[in-house]
């Protein structure tokens, strides 16, 4: 799905970030394609032992801000 989305806008996944609230679909998906990730916790603790997000943010706006402010 991430490859198709990138191709749909004529981009690659180099330097890509995935922002989402699903440990399986968003964070594991990002890891599978080599992308960095921000998990939107909404106050929930991270409980997945197999993988961890690059960053955690309390809400979507904070997650977007952390990516926009991230170095290349």
PDB file of C-alpha atoms in Angstrom:
ATOM      1  CA  UNK A   1       0.000   0.000   0.000  1.00  0.00           C
ATOM      2  CA  UNK A   2       2.820   2.448   0.830  1.00  0.00           C
ATOM      3  CA  UNK A   3       4.573   1.743  -2.479  1.00  0.00           C
ATOM      4  CA  UNK A   4       1.317   2.291  -4.383  1.00  0.00           C
ATOM      5  CA  UNK A   5       0.632   5.577  -2.578  1.00  0.00           C
ATOM      6  CA  UNK A   6       4.129   6.865  -3.315  1.00  0.00           C
ATOM      7  CA  UNK A   7       3.904   5.799  -6.965  1.00  0.00           C
ATOM      8  CA  UNK A   8       0.526   7.494  -7.241  1.00  0.00           C
ATOM      9  CA  UNK A   9       2.120  10.863  -6.522  1.00  0.00           C
ATOM     10  CA  UNK A  10       5.301  10.157  -8.450  1.00  0.00           C
ATOM     11  CA  UNK A  11       7.500   9.788  -5.362  1.00  0.00           C
ATOM     12  CA  UNK A  12       9.675   7.131  -3.807  1.00  0.00           C
ATOM     13  CA  UNK A  13       9.885   6.013  -0.205  1.00  0.00           C
ATOM     14  CA  UNK A  14      13.390   7.342   0.452  1.00  0.00           C
ATOM     15  CA  UNK A  15      13.073   9.586   3.484  1.00  0.00           C
ATOM     16  CA  UNK A  16       9.403   8.683   3.941  1.00  0.00           C
ATOM     17  CA  UNK A  17       7.534   8.967   7.223  1.00  0.00           C
ATOM     18  CA  UNK A  18       4.360   7.105   8.158  1.00  0.00           C
ATOM     19  CA  UNK A  19       2.084   8.674  10.765  1.00  0.00           C
ATOM     20  CA  UNK A  20      -0.629   6.538  12.284  1.00  0.00           C
ATOM     21  CA  UNK A  21      -2.327   5.089  15.322  1.00  0.00           C
ATOM     22  CA  UNK A  22      -2.242   1.402  14.441  1.00  0.00           C
ATOM     23  CA  UNK A  23       0.769  -0.580  15.671  1.00  0.00           C
ATOM     24  CA  UNK A  24       0.123  -3.265  13.067  1.00  0.00           C
ATOM     25  CA  UNK A  25      -1.001  -1.374   9.965  1.00  0.00           C
ATOM     26  CA  UNK A  26       0.955   1.845  10.387  1.00  0.00           C
ATOM     27  CA  UNK A  27       4.083   1.178  12.443  1.00  0.00           C
ATOM     28  CA  UNK A  28       4.737  -2.385  11.271  1.00  0.00           C
ATOM     29  CA  UNK A  29       3.907  -1.325   7.718  1.00  0.00           C
ATOM     30  CA  UNK A  30       6.414   1.504   7.905  1.00  0.00           C
ATOM     31  CA  UNK A  31       9.085  -0.853   9.208  1.00  0.00           C
ATOM     32  CA  UNK A  32       8.358  -3.311   6.398  1.00  0.00           C
ATOM     33  CA  UNK A  33       9.147  -0.702   3.741  1.00  0.00           C
ATOM     34  CA  UNK A  34      12.047   0.930   5.587  1.00  0.00           C
ATOM     35  CA  UNK A  35      10.196   4.137   6.435  1.00  0.00           C
ATOM     36  CA  UNK A  36      10.405   6.082   9.668  1.00  0.00           C
ATOM     37  CA  UNK A  37       7.243   6.255  11.739  1.00  0.00           C
ATOM     38  CA  UNK A  38       5.349   8.330  14.259  1.00  0.00           C
ATOM     39  CA  UNK A  39       2.798   6.539  16.392  1.00  0.00           C
ATOM     40  CA  UNK A  40      -0.143   8.696  17.473  1.00  0.00           C
ATOM     41  CA  UNK A  41      -0.638   7.377  20.994  1.00  0.00           C
ATOM     42  CA  UNK A  42      -3.749   9.317  22.078  1.00  0.00           C
ATOM     43  CA  UNK A  43      -2.582   8.638  25.631  1.00  0.00           C
ATOM     44  CA  UNK A  44      -2.104   4.889  25.171  1.00  0.00           C
ATOM     45  CA  UNK A  45       1.141   3.139  26.144  1.00  0.00           C
ATOM     46  CA  UNK A  46       3.192   1.359  23.472  1.00  0.00           C
ATOM     47  CA  UNK A  47       2.940  -2.399  24.111  1.00  0.00           C
ATOM     48  CA  UNK A  48       4.428  -3.993  20.991  1.00  0.00           C
ATOM     49  CA  UNK A  49       7.676  -5.781  21.793  1.00  0.00           C
ATOM     50  CA  UNK A  50       8.533  -6.776  18.220  1.00  0.00           C
ATOM     51  CA  UNK A  51       9.011  -3.237  16.896  1.00  0.00           C
ATOM     52  CA  UNK A  52       8.927   0.346  18.031  1.00  0.00           C
ATOM     53  CA  UNK A  53       8.019   3.546  16.223  1.00  0.00           C
ATOM     54  CA  UNK A  54      10.720   6.090  15.417  1.00  0.00           C
ATOM     55  CA  UNK A  55       8.756   8.646  17.439  1.00  0.00           C
ATOM     56  CA  UNK A  56       5.600   8.844  19.502  1.00  0.00           C
ATOM     57  CA  UNK A  57       3.254  11.825  19.583  1.00  0.00           C
ATOM     58  CA  UNK A  58       0.114  12.422  21.633  1.00  0.00           C
ATOM     59  CA  UNK A  59      -1.969  13.593  18.669  1.00  0.00           C
ATOM     60  CA  UNK A  60      -1.891  13.916  14.903  1.00  0.00           C
ATOM     61  CA  UNK A  61      -0.967  17.615  14.849  1.00  0.00           C
ATOM     62  CA  UNK A  62       2.049  16.954  17.096  1.00  0.00           C
ATOM     63  CA  UNK A  63       3.054  14.004  14.922  1.00  0.00           C
ATOM     64  CA  UNK A  64       2.968  16.146  11.786  1.00  0.00           C
ATOM     65  CA  UNK A  65       4.927  18.917  13.511  1.00  0.00           C
ATOM     66  CA  UNK A  66       7.632  16.428  14.555  1.00  0.00           C
ATOM     67  CA  UNK A  67       8.049  15.235  10.962  1.00  0.00           C
ATOM     68  CA  UNK A  68       8.053  18.714   9.461  1.00  0.00           C
ATOM     69  CA  UNK A  69      10.734  19.759  11.961  1.00  0.00           C
ATOM     70  CA  UNK A  70      12.791  16.576  11.431  1.00  0.00           C
ATOM     71  CA  UNK A  71      16.211  16.827   9.811  1.00  0.00           C
ATOM     72  CA  UNK A  72      16.471  15.261   6.335  1.00  0.00           C
TER      73      UNK A  72
END
